[in-house]
Each structure stands twice: as C-alpha cells, then as structure tokens.
XYZ file of C-alpha atoms in Angstrom:
636
model
C 23.679 53.621 -19.295
C 20.644 53.566 -17.851
C 18.675 52.360 -20.535
C 21.239 49.489 -21.056
C 21.040 47.956 -17.260
C 17.519 48.443 -17.243
C 17.344 46.038 -20.481
C 20.200 43.416 -18.803
C 17.950 43.264 -15.253
C 14.858 42.464 -17.568
C 16.571 40.031 -19.625
C 17.924 38.310 -16.028
C 14.335 38.096 -14.777
C 12.801 36.674 -17.756
C 11.661 33.028 -17.614
C 13.604 30.377 -19.717
C 11.890 28.118 -22.274
C 12.684 25.453 -20.002
C 11.025 27.170 -16.936
C 7.544 28.119 -18.819
C 7.691 24.285 -19.912
C 7.874 23.161 -16.477
C 4.824 25.783 -15.654
C 3.105 24.404 -18.541
C 3.332 20.581 -17.385
C 2.592 21.962 -13.937
C -0.746 23.448 -14.908
C -1.567 20.349 -16.990
C -0.979 18.154 -13.811
C -3.250 20.572 -11.747
C -5.978 20.422 -13.994
C -6.042 16.533 -14.231
C -5.938 16.137 -10.296
C -7.128 19.301 -8.196
C -9.882 20.432 -10.575
C -12.360 17.363 -10.520
C -11.475 16.997 -6.834
C -12.417 20.603 -6.390
C -15.713 20.092 -8.240
C -16.435 16.968 -6.266
C -15.993 18.984 -3.127
C -18.209 22.062 -4.482
C -20.943 19.359 -5.312
C -21.364 17.739 -1.951
C -21.429 21.576 -0.210
C -23.805 23.014 -3.049
C -26.777 21.086 -4.225
C -28.727 19.349 -3.897
C -28.643 17.940 -7.441
C -25.564 19.831 -9.471
C -23.598 22.791 -7.885
C -23.806 24.929 -10.913
C -26.647 25.580 -13.698
C -29.703 24.543 -11.659
C -31.981 27.002 -10.274
C -32.100 25.179 -7.143
C -28.415 25.136 -6.645
C -27.324 26.557 -3.124
C -24.530 26.763 -0.505
C -25.856 23.991 1.632
C -24.775 21.068 4.188
C -27.963 19.228 3.286
C -25.704 16.591 1.486
C -24.226 15.761 4.460
C -27.241 16.002 6.696
C -28.865 13.472 4.702
C -25.842 11.241 4.853
C -25.739 11.577 8.675
C -29.530 10.914 8.877
C -28.839 7.615 7.172
C -26.473 6.883 10.017
C -27.276 2.917 10.012
C -26.875 3.170 6.276
C -23.517 5.236 7.072
C -22.130 2.808 9.329
C -22.858 0.080 7.239
C -21.232 1.114 4.456
C -18.016 1.880 6.294
C -18.092 -1.586 7.927
C -18.598 -3.307 4.956
C -16.230 -1.569 2.966
C -13.503 -2.139 5.738
C -14.140 -5.670 5.853
C -14.132 -6.123 2.060
C -10.840 -3.501 1.115
C -9.178 -4.220 4.558
C -9.414 -8.045 4.313
C -8.544 -8.562 0.922
C -5.772 -6.140 1.145
C -4.433 -8.587 3.947
C -5.123 -11.457 2.154
C -3.469 -10.175 -0.923
C -0.325 -8.926 1.210
C 0.395 -12.449 2.463
C 0.172 -14.117 -0.490
C 2.289 -11.578 -2.467
C 4.888 -11.754 0.724
C 4.928 -15.422 0.598
C 5.202 -15.845 -3.243
C 7.971 -13.060 -3.491
C 9.509 -14.767 -0.618
C 9.719 -18.030 -2.288
C 11.076 -16.449 -5.581
C 13.877 -14.497 -3.959
C 14.641 -15.689 -0.738
C 14.646 -19.564 -1.237
C 16.238 -22.443 -3.286
C 12.717 -23.472 -4.484
C 13.360 -24.876 -8.193
C 11.870 -23.262 -11.151
C 11.788 -19.930 -9.496
C 11.572 -18.063 -12.726
C 8.982 -19.851 -13.884
C 7.117 -19.215 -10.801
C 7.906 -15.390 -11.067
C 6.580 -15.540 -14.819
C 3.417 -17.615 -13.988
C 2.651 -14.959 -10.942
C 2.960 -12.125 -13.291
C 0.543 -13.587 -15.999
C -2.694 -12.410 -13.906
C -1.595 -9.065 -14.307
C -2.250 -8.682 -17.964
C -5.812 -10.185 -17.796
C -8.016 -7.024 -17.669
C -9.664 -6.994 -14.129
C -13.295 -6.960 -15.780
C -12.041 -10.476 -17.544
C -10.762 -11.697 -14.124
C -14.153 -10.866 -12.442
C -16.148 -12.536 -14.910
C -13.918 -15.532 -15.190
C -14.298 -16.238 -11.603
C -17.986 -15.681 -11.749
C -17.987 -18.533 -14.298
C -15.539 -20.718 -12.135
C -17.615 -20.502 -9.085
C -21.168 -21.039 -10.666
C -22.896 -23.184 -8.091
C -24.119 -25.602 -11.536
C -21.673 -24.997 -14.023
C -18.351 -23.676 -12.341
C -15.358 -25.712 -12.841
C -13.836 -25.167 -9.467
C -17.589 -26.256 -7.828
C -16.921 -29.212 -10.020
C -13.556 -30.003 -8.642
C -14.462 -29.468 -5.253
C -17.592 -32.031 -5.462
C -15.144 -34.844 -5.789
C -13.502 -34.019 -2.459
C -15.186 -35.645 0.647
C -18.146 -33.122 2.125
C -19.982 -32.103 -0.456
C -18.102 -28.419 -0.473
C -19.620 -26.064 -2.843
C -18.498 -22.032 -2.780
C -21.232 -19.701 -2.947
C -20.118 -17.289 -5.448
C -21.996 -14.008 -3.760
C -21.160 -14.505 -0.337
C -19.543 -11.640 0.952
C -16.284 -13.797 2.269
C -16.368 -14.988 -1.480
C -15.986 -11.493 -2.475
C -13.204 -10.655 -0.251
C -10.907 -13.789 -1.192
C -11.764 -13.109 -5.152
C -10.891 -9.374 -4.647
C -7.415 -10.438 -3.054
C -6.607 -12.796 -5.704
C -7.149 -10.063 -7.966
C -4.579 -7.920 -6.465
C -1.946 -10.449 -5.711
C 0.386 -9.293 -8.369
C 0.479 -5.560 -7.838
C 1.884 -6.130 -4.296
C 4.251 -8.837 -5.446
C 5.769 -6.976 -8.069
C 6.730 -3.967 -4.888
C 7.600 -6.685 -2.479
C 10.487 -8.453 -4.772
C 12.652 -5.351 -5.354
C 12.540 -4.784 -1.339
C 13.351 -8.260 -0.544
C 15.771 -8.700 -3.610
C 17.777 -5.400 -1.610
C 17.637 -6.582 1.688
C 21.030 -7.905 2.857
C 20.632 -11.141 4.623
C 23.710 -10.924 7.258
C 21.590 -9.514 10.092
C 19.150 -12.789 9.561
C 22.194 -15.006 9.457
C 23.461 -13.136 12.771
C 19.814 -14.136 14.304
C 20.196 -17.620 13.137
C 23.702 -18.314 14.525
C 22.446 -16.663 17.853
C 20.075 -19.497 17.541
C 17.160 -17.877 16.457
C 14.543 -20.248 14.369
C 13.014 -19.226 11.230
C 10.023 -17.849 12.351
C 11.696 -15.759 15.355
C 13.930 -14.065 12.841
C 11.331 -13.570 10.389
C 9.329 -11.632 13.646
C 12.065 -9.724 15.108
C 14.760 -9.449 12.239
C 13.074 -9.521 8.919
C 9.687 -7.846 9.380
C 10.957 -4.702 11.200
C 13.440 -3.924 8.591
C 10.967 -4.332 5.903
C 8.225 -2.694 7.965
C 8.152 0.608 5.840
C 8.036 -0.879 2.220
C 5.683 -3.325 3.353
C 3.579 -0.740 4.941
C 3.486 1.397 1.687
C 2.888 -1.544 -0.566
C -0.312 -2.330 2.120
C -1.430 1.433 1.622
C -1.219 1.521 -2.183
C -3.325 -1.738 -2.124
C -5.568 -0.747 -0.037
C -6.305 2.349 -2.108
C -6.432 0.008 -5.141
C -9.250 -2.060 -3.715
C -11.014 0.917 -2.510
C -11.354 2.310 -5.900
C -11.946 -1.157 -7.534
C -15.397 -1.596 -9.040
C -15.190 -4.736 -10.748
C -15.707 -7.343 -8.291
C -18.622 -5.696 -6.441
C -20.356 -4.721 -9.461
C -20.360 -8.456 -10.610
C -20.632 -10.320 -7.342
C -21.841 -7.874 -4.938
C -25.314 -6.912 -6.029
C -27.033 -8.624 -2.768
C -24.130 -9.221 -0.377
C -21.899 -6.534 -0.988
C -24.363 -3.517 -2.012
C -23.077 -1.586 0.982
C -19.373 -1.359 -0.477
C -18.426 2.142 -1.381
C -17.553 1.651 -4.911
C -21.022 -0.025 -5.825
C -22.697 2.405 -3.536
C -21.397 5.197 -5.565
C -22.342 3.606 -8.716
C -26.048 2.991 -7.534
C -26.021 6.608 -6.425
C -25.799 8.030 -9.769
C -27.201 4.979 -11.901
C -30.934 6.180 -11.100
C -33.595 3.759 -12.037
C -36.564 4.792 -13.749
C -38.628 7.389 -12.360
C -35.466 8.545 -10.182
C -33.160 11.209 -10.260
C -29.234 10.857 -9.884
C -27.983 11.478 -6.288
C -24.911 13.496 -7.525
C -24.771 16.050 -4.265
C -25.371 12.499 -1.774
C -22.631 10.751 -4.019
C -20.513 13.832 -3.572
C -20.887 13.633 0.183
C -19.667 9.682 0.146
C -16.925 10.478 -2.116
C -15.808 13.211 0.364
C -15.640 11.087 3.420
C -13.771 8.276 1.650
C -11.264 10.987 0.391
C -10.591 11.965 3.624
C -9.857 8.068 4.699
C -7.259 7.938 1.875
C -5.488 11.151 2.521
C -5.220 9.879 6.175
C -3.896 6.741 5.181
C -1.420 8.440 2.577
C -0.202 10.578 5.258
C 0.307 7.474 7.386
C 2.426 6.029 4.681
C 4.354 9.241 4.244
C 5.352 9.755 8.023
C 6.132 5.845 8.495
C 8.520 5.896 5.347
C 10.084 9.440 5.900
C 13.134 7.504 8.362
C 13.052 4.469 6.107
C 16.792 4.906 5.444
C 17.623 3.860 9.010
C 16.955 0.492 8.329
C 18.931 0.342 5.101
C 21.049 -2.329 4.984
C 22.507 -2.342 1.348
C 25.921 -1.556 1.406
C 28.702 -1.695 -1.049
C 30.933 -4.211 1.378
C 29.860 -7.414 2.149
C 26.190 -7.266 0.483
C 24.587 -10.591 -0.096
C 21.405 -11.848 0.360
C 20.418 -14.852 2.070
C 18.994 -18.205 0.521
C 16.852 -19.937 2.917
C 17.068 -24.267 2.343
C 13.488 -25.108 1.920
C 14.676 -28.742 2.485
C 11.335 -30.799 3.671
C 9.439 -28.011 2.909
C 10.291 -27.877 -0.698
C 7.108 -29.978 -1.793
C 4.615 -28.288 0.152
C 5.627 -25.184 -1.194
C 5.548 -25.888 -4.748
C 2.279 -27.420 -4.149
C 0.847 -23.773 -2.648
C 2.372 -22.175 -5.664
C 0.571 -24.360 -7.669
C -2.707 -23.852 -6.476
C -2.225 -20.252 -6.582
C -1.020 -20.357 -10.509
C -4.440 -22.634 -10.899
C -6.665 -20.143 -9.226
C -5.186 -17.024 -10.981
C -4.893 -18.025 -14.417
C -5.416 -21.659 -15.363
C -9.473 -22.318 -14.254
C -10.461 -18.599 -14.710
C -9.556 -19.211 -18.638
C -10.636 -22.404 -18.634
C -14.040 -21.036 -17.621
C -13.975 -18.546 -20.076
C -12.975 -20.626 -22.826
C -15.369 -23.045 -21.838
C -18.527 -20.378 -21.828
C -17.303 -19.429 -25.240
C -17.674 -22.628 -26.385
C -20.637 -23.891 -24.870
C -24.434 -22.173 -26.069
C -25.580 -22.015 -22.214
C -24.124 -22.769 -18.758
C -23.619 -26.588 -18.457
C -21.161 -28.799 -16.448
C -18.017 -29.815 -17.810
C -18.025 -33.379 -19.188
C -16.105 -35.373 -22.041
C -19.776 -35.962 -23.314
C -20.532 -32.476 -23.336
C -17.284 -31.569 -24.906
C -17.937 -34.112 -27.583
C -21.401 -33.228 -28.589
C -22.338 -29.557 -27.111
C -19.701 -27.622 -28.048
C -19.061 -24.925 -31.046
C -16.252 -22.184 -31.922
C -18.843 -20.418 -33.594
C -18.588 -16.763 -30.708
C -14.988 -16.622 -31.772
C -16.307 -15.969 -35.581
C -19.471 -13.814 -34.106
C -16.858 -11.513 -32.156
C -14.216 -10.935 -34.987
C -17.180 -9.910 -37.391
C -18.667 -7.651 -35.291
C -18.203 -3.901 -36.217
C -18.950 -2.927 -32.529
C -15.909 -5.093 -31.612
C -13.301 -3.625 -33.669
C -14.667 0.201 -33.015
C -14.281 -0.240 -29.253
C -11.158 -1.872 -29.523
C -10.139 1.155 -31.562
C -11.138 3.803 -29.229
C -9.338 1.632 -26.400
C -6.158 1.604 -28.096
C -6.580 5.790 -28.670
C -7.942 6.455 -25.209
C -5.033 4.317 -23.892
C -2.385 5.619 -26.036
C -3.428 9.430 -25.941
C -3.983 9.319 -21.870
C 0.026 7.395 -21.422
C 1.556 10.063 -23.656
C -0.014 13.022 -21.958
C 0.713 11.973 -18.652
C 4.326 10.601 -19.324
C 5.235 13.960 -21.294
C 3.859 16.511 -18.401
C 5.320 14.427 -15.797
C 8.554 14.042 -17.001
C 8.908 17.399 -17.623
C 7.599 18.732 -14.173
C 9.622 15.671 -12.540
C 12.776 17.491 -14.278
C 12.109 20.910 -13.426
C 11.432 19.812 -9.664
C 14.580 17.650 -9.632
C 16.867 20.480 -10.703
C 15.278 23.380 -8.614
C 16.631 24.163 -5.073
C 14.770 22.387 -2.107
C 11.849 25.163 -1.106
C 8.752 24.813 0.482
C 7.172 25.288 -2.674
C 9.075 22.849 -4.582
C 8.590 20.221 -1.915
C 4.591 21.017 -2.022
C 4.540 20.591 -5.759
C 6.616 16.975 -5.429
C 3.928 16.073 -3.117
C 0.991 17.214 -5.201
C 2.446 15.698 -8.216
C 2.599 12.479 -6.319
C -0.755 12.786 -4.630
C -2.847 10.768 -7.474
C -1.910 7.432 -6.027
C -3.959 8.554 -2.767
C -7.089 8.796 -5.002
C -9.163 5.650 -5.710
C -10.198 4.921 -9.227
C -14.181 5.375 -8.037
C -13.565 8.766 -6.756
C -11.620 9.856 -9.790
C -14.218 8.454 -12.221
C -16.817 10.251 -10.118
C -15.042 13.519 -9.794
C -14.017 13.557 -13.658
C -17.849 12.819 -14.434
C -18.989 15.794 -12.353
C -16.533 17.944 -13.782
C -17.271 17.247 -17.358
C -20.900 17.721 -16.587
C -20.539 21.108 -14.982
C -18.491 22.699 -17.909
C -20.407 20.757 -20.719
C -22.449 23.957 -21.202
C -19.391 25.757 -21.762
C -17.162 23.358 -22.997
C -18.891 20.232 -24.458
C -16.768 17.323 -23.655
C -18.738 15.031 -21.645
C -19.149 11.685 -22.961
C -16.585 12.430 -25.545
C -13.356 10.410 -25.961
C -11.165 13.374 -25.160
C -12.994 13.425 -21.577
C -12.037 9.564 -21.475
C -8.298 10.777 -22.375
C -8.115 13.453 -19.934
C -9.742 11.464 -16.896
C -7.326 8.251 -17.829
C -4.490 10.519 -17.440
C -5.306 11.499 -13.823
C -2.415 8.251 -13.047
C -0.074 10.961 -13.815
C 2.037 9.958 -10.438
C 2.880 6.825 -11.679
C 4.890 8.581 -14.634
C 6.326 11.470 -12.299
C 7.676 9.079 -9.560
C 9.804 7.307 -12.281
C 10.528 10.432 -14.186
C 11.894 11.885 -10.622
C 13.883 8.957 -9.606
C 15.601 8.639 -13.261
C 16.341 12.414 -13.540
C 18.190 11.914 -9.935
C 20.682 9.268 -11.424
C 21.789 11.698 -14.143
C 24.670 14.093 -13.145
C 24.213 17.635 -13.598
C 27.560 18.270 -14.789
C 26.456 16.801 -18.456
C 23.827 19.744 -18.587
C 26.392 22.116 -17.016
C 28.463 21.366 -19.995
C 26.180 21.925 -22.366
C 25.370 25.457 -21.172
C 28.715 26.491 -21.050
C 29.027 25.399 -24.511
C 26.009 27.894 -25.478
C 22.714 25.911 -25.160
C 19.874 26.904 -23.319
C 18.275 24.470 -20.546
C 15.901 23.333 -23.089
C 18.210 22.196 -25.419
C 20.337 20.829 -22.930
C 16.953 18.902 -21.544
C 16.002 18.038 -25.205
C 19.373 16.809 -26.296
C 21.194 15.475 -23.607
C 18.665 14.416 -20.532
C 15.677 13.028 -22.777
C 17.751 10.567 -24.559
C 18.986 9.200 -21.241
C 15.354 9.172 -19.963
C 13.567 7.764 -22.975
C 13.952 4.159 -21.517
C 12.563 4.804 -18.012
C 9.507 6.898 -19.867
C 9.159 4.515 -22.784
C 8.754 1.577 -20.027
C 6.187 4.069 -17.870
C 4.348 4.698 -20.841
C 3.842 0.539 -21.550
C 2.674 0.241 -17.989
C 0.228 2.901 -18.368
C -1.039 1.747 -21.840
C -1.587 -1.500 -20.409
C -3.312 -0.242 -17.637
C -5.429 1.859 -19.895
C -6.574 -0.744 -21.918
C -7.769 -2.955 -18.748
C -9.432 0.322 -17.281
C -13.190 -0.459 -16.623
C -13.663 1.459 -13.575
C -13.413 5.166 -15.056
C -15.454 4.603 -18.556
C -18.348 2.851 -16.418
C -18.527 6.676 -15.201
C -17.641 8.499 -18.178
C -18.474 6.141 -21.436
C -21.313 6.434 -23.511
C -22.570 3.921 -26.090
C -20.551 5.932 -29.031
C -17.624 6.326 -26.858
C -17.303 3.339 -24.752
C -14.042 1.162 -24.851
C -14.102 -2.327 -25.222
C -14.007 -3.355 -21.437
C -17.311 -1.729 -20.897
C -18.786 -3.309 -24.259
C -17.765 -6.632 -23.142
C -19.622 -6.012 -19.504
C -22.705 -5.122 -21.892
C -22.345 -8.660 -23.368
C -21.846 -10.282 -19.854
C -24.708 -8.360 -18.001
C -28.168 -9.928 -18.139
C -29.488 -6.264 -17.696
C -28.287 -5.247 -21.071
C -31.396 -6.622 -23.105
C -30.543 -7.426 -26.819
C -26.640 -7.002 -25.823
C -26.680 -9.521 -23.603
C -24.682 -12.820 -25.159
C -22.611 -14.568 -22.368
C -20.793 -16.937 -24.802
C -19.785 -14.272 -26.850
C -18.779 -12.330 -24.016
C -16.845 -15.210 -22.927
C -14.882 -15.325 -26.614
C -14.413 -11.641 -26.276
C -12.850 -12.063 -22.843
C -10.416 -14.141 -24.078
C -9.619 -12.485 -27.128
C -9.318 -9.007 -25.232
C -6.551 -10.669 -22.906
C -4.815 -12.259 -26.090
C -4.636 -8.729 -27.543
C -3.420 -7.050 -24.242
C -1.123 -9.831 -24.223
C 0.414 -9.389 -27.504
C 0.682 -5.430 -27.528
C 2.132 -5.425 -23.815
C 4.978 -7.645 -24.557
C 5.521 -6.632 -28.082
C 6.134 -3.215 -26.959
C 8.489 -4.740 -24.505
C 9.991 -6.393 -27.072
C 10.668 -3.618 -29.500
C 11.962 -1.634 -26.576
C 14.572 -4.262 -25.362
C 15.464 -4.350 -29.206
C 16.230 -0.661 -29.287
C 17.967 -0.562 -26.207
C 20.428 -3.408 -27.388
C 20.822 -1.509 -31.204
C 21.566 1.690 -29.055
C 24.664 -0.091 -27.134
C 25.641 -2.269 -30.141
C 26.190 1.121 -31.843
C 28.119 2.833 -29.234
C 30.393 -0.279 -28.740
C 30.931 0.062 -32.622
C 31.679 3.584 -32.531
C 33.870 3.451 -29.254
C 35.832 0.670 -30.933
C 36.483 2.809 -34.116
C 37.338 5.739 -31.526
C 39.860 3.528 -29.844
C 41.311 2.062 -33.115
C 41.770 5.441 -34.745
C 43.757 6.955 -31.267
C 45.675 3.683 -31.327
C 46.847 4.611 -34.736
C 47.633 8.374 -33.633
C 49.716 7.109 -30.843
C 51.784 5.153 -33.080
C 52.074 8.372 -35.200
C 53.714 10.353 -33.118
C 57.431 10.528 -32.650
C 58.957 9.038 -29.344
C 59.463 11.441 -26.623
C 56.006 13.480 -27.621
C 53.975 13.936 -24.329
C 50.867 14.745 -26.427
C 48.573 13.443 -28.951
C 48.383 15.751 -32.243
C 45.301 18.300 -32.080
C 43.800 16.159 -34.798
C 43.584 12.917 -32.854
C 42.253 14.688 -29.540
C 39.314 16.472 -31.603
C 38.488 13.358 -32.767
C 38.444 11.612 -29.522
C 36.183 14.462 -28.152
C 33.740 14.353 -31.334
C 33.380 10.003 -31.665
C 32.478 10.138 -27.608
C 29.860 13.167 -27.200
C 28.552 11.758 -30.350
C 28.174 7.850 -31.073
C 27.172 8.296 -34.845
C 30.367 10.273 -35.650
C 33.100 8.280 -37.361
C 36.993 9.095 -37.395
C 38.211 10.433 -40.630
C 39.845 8.008 -43.175
C-alpha cells in the first residue's frame, strides 16, 4: 500500500511532455536574449579587450572611466543620437499618422491604392533604400536635385548634411509606424468626435482634445518602438554619416570594433557604450509599459453603436492627394528610378534623353546574374532567413501557449515580460552582443563566422512571434483542449492535434514577416558575417562601398539592388498568396464536409417515424464524426 501510494505521488509530480517542451522553448529564448547581453555587460566590466581567454583580462571599471574621460565625445554621441533618432522618429510618426488618417478616417479617393503604395517601401531592403537615396541626392547626377534645379532659387540638397540624414531615416521608417497606427484608428469609435463637432468644436480642436487623448497609449507605444528601431539602424548612418553623422551611436559602435590598420578593436569600450544605450532603451520600454497598462480606460469600441467617423475632405481633397503623391514619389518612384539609372550607366551622370540614347547599357544585370557569388550569397540569405524564422516561430509559439494556459503568477508574468523584451533591444546592440558571445565561446564551440551563428543571431527577434502566438492562443477557448483531455489525450496531443492547426495561420503569417525581415537584414550580418558566410545585403554593400577595392562596382551594385528588391517582393507575396490559397481550400473543405453532414442528417430525420423524439444512434455518431473531423464523410 505504501509503495502504491508512493508511486502515485511520483507520477503526479512528474512533469508532462508539454511542460518539458515549454521549458525547452523558454531555455532557447533565454539563450537567444539573455546570454549575449550578459556577455556584453561582462565585457564592459572585464577588460580592456576581451573578458575571457586573454591574460590581461580582469574585473575593472576602466572602460567606463575611459568613457567618462572622453566626456566631450560622450555628450556629443548622446546629443547627436538624440537628435538623429528623436527627429526621425517624430517626422516618421507625423507622416505615418497623416497617411493612416487619410486611408482610414477620410473620404479621400483611391484610399485602397494609397494604402498599398504606402506599404511598397517596406519590401525594399533598408540597405537598398539607403543606397537609392544616396544616388537620388547626388549633387551632380541625383534625379531629385535635377528636379529641384528646375524650380526658382537654385535649391540643392546636400546628401551628407545632418538634417538630410534625419529626413532620410524618417522616410525609411514610415511604413513601420503606419502599419501599427492603421488598426488603432480603425478600432476607434467616432461617436465622441461627432459629439465634439456637434458641440461646436473645430476639427483641430477635436483632434487635440478628443482624438489624440484617446489614441495616446497606442501612439506612445508606436513611438517607442519606432525610436528603438531607429536607434539600432546602421544603414543610413553608414552610407550618409561618415563625416556629419560620425557621432551617431550605431556608427560609433561600428567604428570601435572595425579598427583600421595598426589598431586593435576596442571591444571593452564598445561594450560600455552598448550598456549605456541599453539602459536608455530599457527606460523607454518601461515608460511604454507604464503608459499603456491602463489603455483599456480609453477603449471606445463596444458592441453597441460602434461606427468609425469618416471626415469629408471637401476643398482639402486635392492638397491631400498632392501630399500623398509627393510621399510616394520620394519613397518609391524616385529611389527605384535612381537605382535603375545607376545600373544602366557606366559612371554617375545626370539624366537626359541624350544620355539615355547614347550612354546606357544593360550589361550590369547580366553580370549580376552570371556572378557565382551573387547566387551563393542569395542562397545563404534564404537559409539564414528561413532557419531563424523557423526557430523563433516554433520556440515562441510553444512558450506563448504554455504561459497563456498557466495561472497568472509572478513567475509567468516575468517570463512573459522577458519573452517580449527583444523589442527593447536595438539591432546594433544585438549584433554586437552576439558578436562578442561567439567570439568568447569560439575556443570551445567554434561558431564564430558560420551560418549557424547568423541563424541564431537573426532569431533574436523572437518577441514578434511570441506576442502574436500569445494573442492567438488567448482567442482559442480552453474547452477544446479540456474535451481532448477528458477523451484520454495528453496536453501535448491536445496542443498538437487541436491548438496547432488553429494557430497555424497566425504562425505562418508571422513566419513570413520574420522571413522577409531576415532577407532584408543588414545590421546583424555587418557584425557577424565573413566573406565566406556573408548574405546578399552585405555582398551588395561591398559593391557600392568605394573602400571595397576590387569589389567596388556601383553599376553592378545598383543592378543587384533592383534584382534583390524584386526577389524579396516575389518571395514575400508568393508566400502570402500560397497561405491565402491554403486558407481558402481549408474553408471550402469545411463547407463541403458540413454540407454532406447536413444532407445526411436530413435523410436520417426523414427516416425517423413520426412521434420519435430522437435521431438514431448511427446518425448522432456520424454527426459527431463529421463535425469533429472535416475529412470524414457520412456512410453510404
């Protein structure tokens, strides 16, 4: 008896397979996020070169003392970064809010077309957009400066001015806040705005005193995320800021570890810089969490009388369309045209019909397609993007399910916050932290400079998949899993056979998004890739960088950028189209199965004698089978 009771107690305390899977997923996410940041912090306090494997390594505050000793440089970097990131974030939010307002809350014509055109820049890789803007703003041959020269005043934009960098960074980031602001505006009830208008308030007053206070938590969250995104962006500072933007944090970090001839990389000082800005982003993330924790107080969507307000533009319709046209011209039309013109001309020349007829050639596209390194780097890009998206999606979905189905405790809340924290880590800090991690463990686990290291580094955006999986899990009622457990299934079987099919549309959509982000990524491989493992974005940068010596070929780099953009577009939209076809097919099969079940039930009802209160047992069992499994069919 004692032995039987003891066995039962052990069996009860033994962790289930689903619990083990959740723990493994949590460990994977912990390794992706915590270990690299921990290595960076250790490097900042243990130096001055590398924290381990070097005789001179010791615990010291030397890196922070050096950082404070260069206080003029310290405050210059803080100020320049604040102006660059803060200014670009503010401009991008204003443009994104205006575009979202036009497409959601006004009667502007062609709103559906406008919403598609605004999203087009999102598929253009950031390094391609930065290169396109650099070509577009060239003082001698830039197409935008050519257009401005026609206007009175002899206006010429200096591409290397700090203000130009801020505006270019804002243009590259507009699509991200736009995609987040659109659902916020869509879900806001317009009855309060109508009440303000009826009370005599003008549209500016209504916007300031009613609309913006209601949208404040959502807009603040979008602003914080856009700020962190801009802080970790390396493309624009790297191409535009070699002189005027050398004090921007991302470029400063890159410069410290990219030592010139006769110099050693300053890993310890770079780690100290990273810790400083990691504290900044953590404070920003905490402010966002505190500001949005009571967001439900401003909720205006209800099941009774909800309707969005549509603002009539009236005389402002033409100016609004002109503003949208200018935006599309600056973010899509002119950059792509600048790339095309650079690809078909042997050297930078101004556009003219004479030059178009006499000095253009299309050989650079053939050179790209016949370049073996192009196809090798493209293959590596697909492997890295696909592998990282798969790891992040699987681990995040399992952990999200485990936390969503657990009781709300301090431990689960801490795990939820930690799994969501990668959005507070700028890409440049994540890339540098991963670089240090693989450098430190390389004597034991030689991963530095390999494709596996790049796949692991790309997976750090796991929070995107986690938040989507957590929200999707909360929408699935527990009764489905409880019914499976009552029928004898384990939690893992219930998750695999019931929850997973319901989560697959969300998981696949997130996978596509992370795959596209992976194909576009430049900052992470800029820290981690070698000539043998570089993805296409890094190889393309070598083509347009004059310091690349024998690889420098601007016309070939421009052609490669266009081909790269086309491939990203085809792959991204191809995957989305395949997902939509699969969803349509699944819905059609369900309709057919339910239709067959309904017809069979009708036949059974007709066969039941008058006065009978129940269907036959066979009909009841068949209905259960058909509704529980859409592939089942009624017996003939």
